[in-house]
Amino acid sequence: MSAVLQLKNVHKAFAGVPALAGVDAALMDNSYVSLLGPSGSGKTTLLRVIAGFEQPDGGEILFAGRRIDGVPPHERGIGFVFQNFALFPHLSVAQNIAFGLENRAVAPVTDAKAVTARVRDMIGLVGLTGLEDRAVTQISGGQKQRVALARTLVTEPSMVLLDEPLGALDANLRTRMRGELRTIRERCGVTFLHVTGSETEALAMGDTVLVLDRGRIAQATDAGTLYSRPASADVARFLNCYNIFSGAVSGNVFESPVGRLALGGVRQASGRPAYAIRYDRVAIRPRDAAAAGDEVRIEASFVASEYSGAAINSFFTLDDGRVFEVETHLSHAAPEAFEEKARYALVWKREDALVFV
Amino acid sequence: MNASGIKLGLGLYTTLFIVFLYGPLVVLAILSFQTGPEGGPQFPIIEWSTYWYKHLFGLTPPSRIAPLPIEQALVRSLALAVMTMIVSTVLGVTAAQAFRKKFRGSGVVFYLIVLGMMVPGVLVGLGMALVANTLGVDRHWWGTAFVLHVVYTFPFAFLVMLAIFNRFDPSVEEAAWSLGVTPARTFRKITFPLIFPGVLSAMLFAFTLSYDEFSRTLFASGRDLTLPLAIYGTFSVEVHPNVFAFGVLTTLFSFALLGTYAVLMGLSVRRAKRMAIQEEA
Ligand SMILES: Nc1ncnc2c1ncn2[C@@H]1O[C@H](COP(=O)(O)OP(=O)(O)OP(=O)(O)O)[C@@H](O)[C@H]1O
Ligand SMILES: [Mg+2]
């Protein structure tokens, strides 16, 4: 596998305020890449710069080995799926999908039969059969999403940029489309760069996950590594599955606002010292239970719990008022009833914690 | 005030509005059916007849009342209105398109354009006449007057298109580019069809404003008169109901124009719906 897209130190500022502050990344050919980042981190800006809708202020963009910054969008051969779908409202479903084939500057398909055949295949692939002649104002959100995808894929780009493509869909449909997007991508063999603000979506879909933070790539790795080894406290925070303490390492303990936490596992270099423990690595015990030698123990008051399918998330308040979250998988244990405002011991293994120095 | 009171007030207001809008037209229409050639432009109607309509087309036996000298003026005005409509609409669309991106001095240029519809027409017309005299340029309806008509109607077309582009979602254009379609072709195949209702409105504005423009044309058109000038000219002699008959005919023409506009507009709006209905049938 080789890199289809390379970004080198890409910069972009709006009215002096940086939106991209030196983005470096390489996207592998034929892969699914998720781009995760909080709101305002520059995800849309990055995609628009890659597509050519915005010009970068500095840096290089190489696509299939060719430098493309400065090349107009229609000469880049990069597909774009918009969050609001941006379908052509005056054209039918089939006409929307045929538009690129018939009208592109390079190698337009002029034979009506060939267009029809390719549009029909694509409509089959995305599961829109029967809706060919429907106006795009007369179809559901999920169907619009498929038209937007089909319209792009039928022109056979070697890369497709998707800006929160599932954002406008309801939760049910979103889950179903996740699987479909992956299957469709595999069948077409193109690279997808999928922007999302949802960590579960990013982890579920991406072969590679890029984490964007304040205009920089904070981490680029596979989903498993990202989940278990975030590169910094900020990345851990976006993943939404870590309790994070700030503080400082002194010798063999981490001095946190809730007390001294004994250290055991690896320490990672990152700009700011922090201590992170994953929600699902924490056990809830009665207050009087003793901790084993390799365990860390803190105390907190129970607030509430929340079912989310196969897991239950319990919320506690620490002595400094902050919220601490624990995820218990129901396959491991029957749900326990905790008493509101009562104190419990929260315990985890030393080596399960991530320590950033 | 209670709800029925408001309703009554609004109803009264609307009625008054319609009376003032169509009252003059109705009086005109009634008087145009006055008998001729002895009947004058006042009530009562001596006898109903279509004499003045026939008179207009030269179908009556010669009488002391000369036929309206408006035939050529009508042709001129129509030609001028069509020319103005085309040029102003093209300029309006392209200028509004340019204004979609902020550029240096765009604010100043905006006000300079819009000024064209604000300054008093008589002054502009007089000024144009002076400029033409100074430069030794002959004044013609198709020259000096045409330029003023464009300067006057272009801001209307521009403002209409600006409002249309304001509501236009630029991501559909970006979508077309990302499919490999050139910006020029994107404009023709995507942007233009979507802004077409606005273009129609801009055309209608430019046409009607030019068609009955008076003050600018008065000084700038030279020897050959346009329709509004020719009609005004007939008033200075003696008013006969043939002017009213002509007024009725031009009003009918305007309605036909509006009808065409409505039909074209309806077609472009209903396109999508029709497709959906076919689908369900
Ligand atoms: N056209 C623009 N003009 C000025 N500032 C902009 C423009 N587009 C984006 N920005 C700014 O650049 C930063 C990055 O914006 P961007 O839209 O890329 O964020 P994002 O990661 O896509 O966020 P979200 O998840 O909310 O869509 C933001 O601070 C935003 O205010
Ligand atoms: Mg965005």
XYZ file of C-alpha atoms and ligand atoms in Angstrom:
670
model
C 0.000 0.000 0.000
C 1.216 3.446 -0.807
C 0.113 6.879 0.284
C -2.552 8.333 -1.978
C -2.666 11.675 -0.198
C 0.113 13.435 1.640
C -0.252 16.661 3.583
C 2.898 18.500 4.537
C 2.720 21.353 7.003
C -0.595 22.653 5.629
C -1.598 26.043 7.019
C -4.794 28.002 6.698
C -5.968 31.039 8.629
C -9.231 32.971 8.400
C -8.703 36.677 8.996
C -5.530 35.947 10.934
C -7.082 33.234 13.106
C -5.448 29.884 12.301
C -7.852 27.055 11.438
C -5.106 24.690 10.258
C -1.788 25.112 12.009
C 0.604 22.799 10.207
C -1.195 19.585 9.321
C 0.988 16.600 8.420
C -0.628 13.359 7.355
C -0.381 10.507 4.892
C -3.449 8.548 3.791
C -2.969 5.011 2.523
C -4.411 3.889 -0.761
C -7.630 1.854 -0.561
C -8.346 2.507 3.087
C -10.999 3.984 5.327
C -9.682 6.933 7.281
C -11.741 8.709 9.938
C -10.924 12.241 10.908
C -11.999 12.926 14.471
C -11.892 16.241 16.234
C -13.972 18.520 18.411
C -16.128 21.240 16.899
C -14.039 24.040 15.478
C -10.855 21.975 15.273
C -10.601 22.558 11.517
C -12.023 19.314 10.094
C -14.223 20.948 7.473
C -11.479 23.419 6.630
C -9.000 20.587 6.062
C -11.418 18.775 3.769
C -12.176 21.936 1.819
C -8.479 22.619 1.402
C -7.890 19.077 0.112
C -10.839 19.390 -2.303
C -9.601 22.775 -3.504
C -12.568 24.861 -2.352
C -10.176 26.816 -0.116
C -6.572 27.680 -0.837
C -4.041 26.827 1.889
C -1.814 29.656 3.083
C 1.190 27.367 3.145
C 2.312 23.755 2.906
C 2.079 21.062 0.295
C -0.678 18.686 -0.739
C 0.339 15.692 -2.818
C -2.326 13.519 -4.367
C -1.245 10.359 -6.178
C 2.280 11.754 -6.200
C 1.250 15.020 -7.864
C 1.268 18.374 -6.144
C -2.306 19.671 -6.207
C -2.365 22.827 -4.128
C -3.234 25.495 -6.670
C -5.022 23.046 -8.979
C -8.727 24.009 -9.357
C -11.228 21.592 -7.743
C -12.546 20.181 -11.007
C -9.067 19.034 -12.055
C -8.259 17.219 -8.817
C -10.295 14.057 -9.208
C -11.276 14.049 -5.539
C -14.910 13.382 -4.662
C -16.717 15.294 -1.929
C -19.842 14.311 -0.019
C -21.385 17.243 1.807
C -23.029 17.139 5.184
C -26.171 18.726 3.697
C -25.773 16.428 0.635
C -25.889 19.405 -1.813
C -27.928 17.455 -4.355
C -28.929 19.269 -7.530
C -32.543 20.113 -6.671
C -33.697 20.539 -10.266
C -32.562 17.060 -11.328
C -33.998 13.621 -10.607
C -32.141 10.908 -8.714
C -30.813 9.321 -11.904
C -29.931 12.710 -13.419
C -28.041 13.661 -10.279
C -25.976 10.502 -10.492
C -25.397 10.860 -14.244
C -24.383 14.517 -13.975
C -20.676 14.042 -13.368
C -20.286 11.344 -16.012
C -21.956 13.465 -18.683
C -20.538 16.860 -17.847
C -17.002 16.411 -16.590
C -14.233 18.011 -18.594
C -12.023 14.919 -18.760
C -13.394 11.822 -20.519
C -17.116 12.657 -20.374
C -19.350 9.712 -21.217
C -21.381 10.819 -24.232
C -23.055 7.529 -25.065
C -26.468 7.672 -23.397
C -26.630 3.886 -23.104
C -23.278 3.725 -21.330
C -24.395 6.453 -18.913
C -27.663 4.654 -18.190
C -25.855 1.384 -17.591
C -23.347 2.871 -15.184
C -26.006 4.858 -13.354
C -28.122 1.710 -13.043
C -25.182 -0.248 -11.596
C -24.421 2.505 -9.120
C -28.072 2.808 -8.085
C -28.043 -0.917 -7.433
C -24.836 -0.690 -5.431
C -26.156 1.969 -3.064
C -29.613 0.405 -2.873
C -31.759 3.044 -4.566
C -33.402 0.831 -7.176
C -36.924 2.007 -7.947
C -36.261 5.645 -7.123
C -34.454 6.551 -10.370
C -37.016 9.096 -11.580
C -37.941 10.546 -8.208
C -37.120 14.219 -7.608
C -34.396 14.585 -5.004
C -36.698 16.852 -3.019
C -39.050 13.898 -2.629
C -36.801 11.342 -0.946
C -35.792 10.649 2.646
C -32.585 11.726 4.354
C -30.989 8.312 4.098
C -31.896 8.116 0.425
C -30.412 11.573 -0.190
C -27.250 10.391 1.499
C -27.058 7.458 -0.905
C -27.659 9.691 -3.924
C -24.861 11.990 -2.775
C -22.553 9.017 -2.412
C -23.583 7.427 -5.702
C -23.195 10.711 -7.561
C -19.587 10.886 -6.393
C -18.652 7.204 -6.684
C -19.960 6.825 -10.248
C -17.210 9.160 -11.481
C -14.640 6.766 -9.967
C -12.522 9.203 -7.959
C -9.495 7.669 -6.240
C -10.427 9.419 -3.038
C -13.688 10.593 -1.513
C -13.936 13.193 1.228
C -17.015 12.886 3.422
C -17.898 15.760 5.772
C -20.017 14.354 8.595
C -21.963 12.318 6.038
C -24.129 10.713 8.697
C -24.694 13.836 10.760
C -28.102 14.593 9.265
C -29.458 11.077 9.845
C -31.210 9.628 12.877
C -29.358 7.248 15.173
C -30.858 4.080 13.726
C -30.097 4.943 10.161
C -26.659 6.171 11.140
C -25.694 2.770 12.478
C -26.962 1.034 9.362
C -25.237 3.470 7.010
C -21.930 2.934 8.835
C -21.824 -0.663 7.750
C -22.995 0.187 4.257
C -20.403 2.894 3.787
C -17.660 0.435 4.679
C -18.991 -2.236 2.321
C -19.453 0.187 -0.548
C -15.956 1.542 -0.064
C -14.433 -1.917 -0.066
C -16.219 -2.772 -3.289
C -15.055 0.412 -5.022
C -11.518 0.241 -3.695
C -11.252 3.982 -3.096
C -9.892 5.832 -0.095
C -12.504 7.442 2.121
C -11.613 10.322 4.386
C -14.589 10.512 6.712
C -14.958 13.489 9.015
C -16.888 12.951 12.183
C -17.337 14.559 15.535
C -18.396 11.248 17.073
C -15.662 9.113 18.606
C -17.707 5.924 18.315
C -18.220 6.553 14.616
C -14.534 7.310 14.086
C -13.428 4.203 15.938
C -16.025 1.963 14.318
C -15.352 3.027 10.747
C -11.737 3.955 10.332
C -8.923 1.587 9.440
C -6.932 4.611 10.456
C -8.146 7.390 12.714
C -6.686 10.871 12.484
C -7.327 13.053 15.499
C -7.362 16.747 14.744
C -6.902 19.176 17.592
C -6.716 22.953 17.190
C -5.583 22.700 13.590
C -2.986 19.981 14.116
C -2.973 16.210 13.798
C -2.698 15.070 17.408
C -2.554 11.372 16.600
C -2.807 9.097 13.576
C -3.175 5.406 14.233
C -5.532 2.440 14.025
C -8.705 2.411 16.078
C -7.503 -0.177 18.612
C -4.306 1.659 19.424
C -6.076 4.986 19.612
C -8.626 3.625 22.040
C -6.126 2.006 24.364
C -3.151 4.336 23.873
C -4.208 7.920 23.157
C -1.133 10.049 22.585
C -2.119 12.874 24.910
C -4.648 13.865 27.513
C -6.478 15.948 24.891
C -6.881 12.981 22.569
C -8.040 10.895 25.507
C -10.621 13.582 26.267
C -12.090 13.468 22.710
C -12.429 9.712 22.951
C -14.946 10.306 25.711
C -14.026 7.153 27.598
C -11.314 8.359 29.974
C -11.383 10.023 33.367
C -8.577 12.525 33.277
C -6.716 14.176 36.160
C -4.276 16.989 35.775
C -1.344 17.216 38.128
C 2.316 16.269 38.167
C 4.457 13.169 38.497
C 6.707 13.091 41.520
C 8.749 9.943 41.890
C 6.427 6.967 41.858
C 3.178 8.808 42.380
C 0.994 11.194 40.457
C -0.048 14.224 42.487
C -3.657 14.811 41.471
C -6.367 17.045 42.959
C -7.991 13.931 44.480
C -4.842 12.672 46.110
C -1.685 10.734 45.334
C -2.142 8.016 42.725
C 0.497 5.292 42.719
C 2.115 4.692 39.332
C 2.770 1.361 37.705
C 2.334 1.361 33.944
C 4.166 3.076 31.130
C 4.623 6.806 30.948
C 4.151 8.635 27.666
C 5.785 11.843 26.719
C 3.234 14.512 25.768
C 3.270 18.228 26.306
C 1.232 18.319 29.508
C 1.325 15.919 32.463
C -1.971 14.110 33.052
C -3.323 10.878 34.421
C -6.077 9.005 32.555
C -8.069 5.939 33.448
C -10.572 4.381 31.089
C -14.208 4.232 32.247
C -14.377 0.475 31.809
C -11.193 -0.255 33.801
C -12.659 0.945 37.064
C -14.375 -1.274 39.613
C -16.911 0.015 42.109
C -16.537 -1.466 45.588
C -18.093 -0.871 48.978
C -16.291 1.781 50.913
C -14.841 -0.614 53.446
C -13.328 -3.012 50.880
C -9.545 -2.966 50.902
C -7.484 -2.438 47.754
C -4.876 -4.935 46.606
C -1.218 -3.961 46.399
C -1.224 -3.262 42.668
C -4.411 -1.207 42.789
C -5.234 2.454 43.021
C -8.181 3.482 45.144
C -10.116 6.700 45.489
C -13.427 7.528 47.107
C -16.435 9.276 45.596
C -20.187 9.743 46.070
C -22.602 8.087 43.718
C -24.813 10.401 41.655
C -26.701 8.425 39.030
C -26.370 5.732 36.434
C -27.426 5.404 32.837
C -28.105 2.309 30.769
C -26.644 2.219 27.295
C -27.447 -1.176 25.841
C -24.896 -3.725 26.970
C -23.247 -1.420 29.481
C -24.206 0.762 32.381
C -22.464 4.039 33.086
C -22.321 5.213 36.688
C -21.492 8.775 37.638
C -19.717 9.806 40.823
C -18.614 13.132 42.235
C -15.099 13.372 43.529
C -14.072 15.412 46.548
C -13.072 18.336 44.313
C -16.546 18.339 42.769
C -15.576 16.828 39.426
C -17.511 13.987 37.843
C -15.969 10.529 37.544
C -17.530 8.004 35.189
C -17.431 4.222 35.396
C -18.600 1.865 32.676
C -19.630 -1.620 33.728
C -20.346 -4.210 31.065
C -23.431 -6.151 31.929
C -22.006 -9.392 30.604
C -19.473 -9.180 33.440
C -21.889 -8.585 36.234
C -25.543 -8.088 37.019
C -26.364 -4.410 37.484
C -25.866 -3.374 41.046
C -28.069 -0.856 42.751
C -26.050 1.957 44.243
C -27.325 4.322 46.832
C -27.502 7.960 45.912
C -25.060 10.263 47.739
C -23.425 7.228 49.408
C -19.629 6.915 49.324
C -17.979 4.104 47.349
C -14.447 3.024 46.644
C -13.365 3.285 42.994
C -10.515 0.948 42.250
C -8.326 0.169 39.244
C -5.073 -1.551 38.458
C -1.997 0.662 38.463
C -0.828 -0.470 35.046
C -4.230 0.235 33.444
C -3.783 3.955 33.899
C -2.174 6.102 31.219
C 0.353 8.557 32.493
C 1.372 11.520 30.383
C 4.470 13.404 31.386
C -59.134 46.062 18.728
C -60.629 42.590 18.268
C -59.912 40.127 15.489
C -62.994 40.887 13.384
C -62.189 44.590 13.661
C -58.729 43.995 12.263
C -60.215 41.891 9.499
C -62.667 44.645 8.618
C -59.905 47.242 8.608
C -57.669 45.141 6.418
C -60.538 44.380 4.076
C -61.367 48.059 3.751
C -57.739 48.900 3.144
C -57.429 46.250 0.452
C -60.626 47.426 -1.226
C -59.399 51.013 -1.276
C -56.069 49.867 -2.655
C -57.731 47.990 -5.478
C -60.092 50.891 -6.228
C -57.202 53.316 -6.523
C -55.150 50.820 -8.541
C -57.819 49.818 -11.032
C -60.250 52.758 -10.842
C -58.403 54.877 -13.417
C -57.997 51.863 -15.659
C -61.691 51.052 -15.491
C -62.688 54.645 -16.304
C -60.235 54.563 -19.181
C -61.620 51.285 -20.449
C -65.235 52.505 -20.294
C -64.472 55.762 -22.062
C -62.598 53.938 -24.795
C -65.949 52.541 -25.935
C -67.387 56.043 -26.484
C -68.940 56.583 -29.868
C -66.890 58.405 -32.493
C -65.835 60.607 -34.030
C -68.085 63.150 -32.298
C -67.901 61.604 -28.773
C -65.350 63.095 -26.392
C -63.276 61.790 -23.480
C -65.972 62.386 -20.873
C -69.143 60.913 -19.446
C -71.841 60.200 -20.262
C -71.266 57.554 -22.869
C -73.419 58.733 -25.773
C -73.443 55.364 -27.424
C -71.305 52.202 -26.991
C -69.046 51.518 -29.963
C -65.656 50.199 -30.928
C -65.076 53.189 -33.154
C -61.863 54.315 -31.423
C -60.332 50.886 -31.644
C -60.977 50.847 -35.368
C -59.670 54.408 -35.556
C -56.473 53.249 -33.939
C -55.847 50.752 -36.708
C -56.927 53.160 -39.470
C -60.137 51.213 -40.191
C -62.480 54.236 -39.963
C -63.356 56.655 -42.746
C -61.135 59.745 -42.635
C -62.318 62.396 -40.193
C -60.993 65.612 -38.714
C -59.289 63.600 -35.958
C -55.874 62.446 -37.102
C -54.791 58.902 -36.278
C -52.508 58.615 -33.246
C -48.900 59.094 -34.354
C -47.759 56.202 -32.226
C -47.208 53.261 -34.511
C -43.487 53.828 -34.911
C -43.153 54.972 -31.334
C -44.630 51.667 -30.192
C -42.127 49.697 -32.248
C -39.303 51.850 -30.920
C -40.387 51.447 -27.319
C -40.731 47.700 -27.639
C -37.323 47.407 -29.287
C -35.769 49.653 -26.663
C -37.396 47.696 -23.830
C -36.183 44.376 -25.229
C -32.643 45.674 -25.727
C -32.623 47.165 -22.240
C -34.040 43.986 -20.754
C -31.358 41.800 -22.310
C -28.411 44.036 -21.470
C -29.567 44.895 -17.937
C -30.368 41.297 -17.063
C -27.034 40.015 -18.339
C -25.232 42.798 -16.469
C -27.356 42.250 -13.364
C -26.668 38.512 -13.261
C -22.932 38.873 -13.860
C -22.551 41.753 -11.398
C -24.487 39.883 -8.705
C -22.360 36.805 -9.404
C -19.246 38.952 -8.901
C -20.639 40.250 -5.616
C -20.920 36.728 -4.208
C -17.263 37.032 -3.256
C -16.179 40.044 -1.227
C -13.650 42.074 -3.143
C -11.827 45.280 -2.359
C -14.087 48.267 -2.823
C -17.197 46.114 -3.207
C -19.125 48.409 -0.878
C -18.389 51.490 -2.948
C -19.173 49.723 -6.222
C -22.460 48.526 -4.739
C -23.610 52.050 -3.925
C -22.414 53.372 -7.279
C -24.540 50.772 -9.050
C -27.600 51.342 -6.900
C -27.288 55.109 -7.350
C -28.396 54.571 -10.947
C -31.965 54.015 -9.776
C -31.930 56.732 -7.126
C -30.889 59.891 -8.946
C -33.765 61.958 -10.420
C -34.427 60.926 -13.998
C -34.936 64.445 -15.326
C -31.486 65.465 -14.130
C -29.796 62.424 -15.606
C -31.625 62.936 -18.882
C -30.677 66.583 -19.024
C -27.098 65.777 -18.107
C -26.900 63.158 -20.824
C -28.224 65.672 -23.353
C -25.533 68.163 -22.315
C -22.787 65.534 -22.462
C -23.965 64.432 -25.895
C -23.997 68.022 -27.140
C -20.547 68.714 -25.724
C -19.105 65.605 -27.306
C -20.960 66.222 -30.532
C -22.821 62.911 -30.292
C -26.277 62.694 -31.850
C -29.063 61.813 -29.447
C -31.081 58.737 -30.369
C -33.462 56.437 -28.594
C -31.152 53.537 -29.452
C -28.055 55.414 -28.292
C -28.112 57.963 -25.512
C -31.582 56.979 -24.285
C -30.689 53.292 -24.378
C -27.630 53.892 -22.214
C -29.747 55.744 -19.661
C -32.363 52.993 -19.658
C -29.656 50.444 -18.891
C -28.178 52.625 -16.148
C -31.665 52.954 -14.675
C -32.866 49.329 -14.912
C -29.576 47.523 -14.283
C -29.649 48.255 -10.512
C -33.108 46.656 -10.275
C -31.933 43.528 -12.066
C -28.793 43.556 -9.916
C -30.724 43.803 -6.640
C -33.131 41.051 -7.650
C -30.233 38.750 -8.516
C -28.365 39.681 -5.356
C -31.357 38.577 -3.288
C -31.536 35.342 -5.276
C -27.836 34.572 -4.803
C -28.161 35.342 -1.110
C -30.413 32.337 -0.704
C -28.384 30.216 -3.103
C -26.476 27.298 -1.565
C -22.971 27.446 -3.058
C -22.228 23.862 -2.045
C -24.159 22.543 -5.071
C -21.644 24.322 -7.280
C -18.758 22.917 -5.284
C -20.334 19.492 -5.603
C -20.381 19.860 -9.386
C -16.734 20.987 -9.469
C -15.683 18.033 -7.355
C -17.274 15.778 -9.996
C -14.841 17.194 -12.541
C -17.195 19.713 -14.154
C -15.667 23.067 -15.115
C -16.962 26.218 -13.400
C -18.355 27.520 -16.710
C -20.348 24.371 -17.369
C -21.419 24.258 -13.720
C -22.848 27.749 -14.084
C -24.774 26.766 -17.197
C -26.077 23.391 -16.005
C -26.536 23.973 -12.261
C -26.423 27.611 -11.205
C -28.429 29.101 -14.053
C -31.375 26.675 -13.901
C -31.570 27.269 -10.151
C -31.527 31.063 -10.383
C -33.796 31.116 -13.453
C -36.923 32.302 -11.586
C -34.880 35.267 -10.377
C -33.609 35.957 -13.872
C -37.213 36.043 -15.099
C -38.116 38.590 -12.433
C -35.097 40.709 -13.318
C -36.146 40.603 -16.982
C -39.694 41.628 -16.145
C -38.443 44.556 -14.071
C -36.055 45.777 -16.730
C -38.628 45.459 -19.503
C -41.502 47.246 -17.801
C -39.324 49.990 -16.331
C -37.818 50.734 -19.726
C -41.114 50.412 -21.608
C -42.751 53.328 -19.820
C -39.683 55.341 -18.876
C -40.425 59.015 -19.436
C -38.179 61.527 -17.710
C -34.797 60.159 -18.797
C -35.996 59.542 -22.329
C -37.493 63.022 -22.650
C -34.128 64.756 -23.017
C -31.984 61.910 -24.205
C -33.932 60.368 -27.045
C -33.577 63.067 -29.665
C -36.004 63.472 -32.546
C -37.623 59.995 -32.681
C -40.064 59.597 -29.823
C -40.707 56.538 -27.708
C -44.242 55.540 -26.820
C -44.650 57.408 -23.511
C -43.336 60.585 -25.170
C -45.588 60.139 -28.203
C -48.681 59.647 -26.024
C -47.795 62.663 -23.937
C -47.354 64.614 -27.161
C -50.927 63.886 -28.239
C -52.262 65.318 -24.968
C -50.887 68.751 -25.795
C -53.221 69.001 -28.797
C -56.573 67.570 -27.849
C -57.470 64.364 -26.014
C -59.692 61.900 -27.852
C -60.838 58.481 -26.623
C -58.453 56.816 -29.095
C -55.724 57.337 -26.496
C -57.876 55.391 -24.054
C -58.410 52.617 -26.531
C -54.694 52.453 -26.945
C -54.246 52.442 -23.183
C -56.569 49.454 -22.895
C -54.625 47.591 -25.543
C -51.246 48.225 -23.896
C -52.667 47.172 -20.551
C -53.850 43.934 -22.132
C -50.354 43.534 -23.544
C -48.875 43.995 -20.064
C -51.224 41.362 -18.698
C -50.129 39.004 -21.452
C -46.529 39.689 -20.481
C -47.288 39.005 -16.813
C -49.159 35.872 -17.818
C -46.134 34.616 -19.736
C -43.974 35.385 -16.730
C -46.322 33.511 -14.414
C -46.467 30.507 -16.715
C -42.684 30.312 -17.121
C -42.236 30.741 -13.390
C -44.836 28.103 -12.631
C -43.201 25.699 -15.059
C -39.781 26.018 -13.490
C -41.186 25.677 -9.980
C -43.547 22.808 -10.770
C -40.973 20.744 -12.616
C -39.919 18.873 -9.538
C -43.486 18.288 -8.382
C -44.552 16.950 -11.750
C -41.799 14.374 -11.637
C -42.999 13.218 -8.277
C -46.580 12.870 -9.492
C -45.507 10.797 -12.488
C -43.631 8.590 -10.078
C -46.733 7.914 -8.014
C -49.052 7.371 -10.970
N -15.192 30.771 6.015
C -14.678 31.012 7.235
N -14.408 32.265 7.635
C -13.884 32.509 8.852
N -13.585 31.559 9.753
C -13.839 30.297 9.423
C -14.395 29.947 8.152
N -14.527 28.607 8.101
C -14.082 28.151 9.292
N -13.663 29.150 10.086
C -13.087 29.003 11.428
O -12.059 28.039 11.370
C -12.122 27.145 12.475
C -12.297 25.714 11.982
O -13.575 25.580 11.399
P -14.098 24.234 10.759
O -15.374 24.525 10.074
O -13.024 23.644 9.930
O -14.343 23.349 12.060
P -14.921 21.881 12.147
O -13.868 21.056 12.789
O -15.432 21.429 10.843
O -16.098 22.071 13.186
P -17.539 21.356 13.223
O -17.323 20.018 13.836
O -18.313 22.255 14.134
O -18.060 21.302 11.837
C -13.267 27.632 13.331
O -12.708 28.397 14.373
C -14.093 28.478 12.422
O -14.703 29.521 13.134
Mg -17.390 20.988 10.033
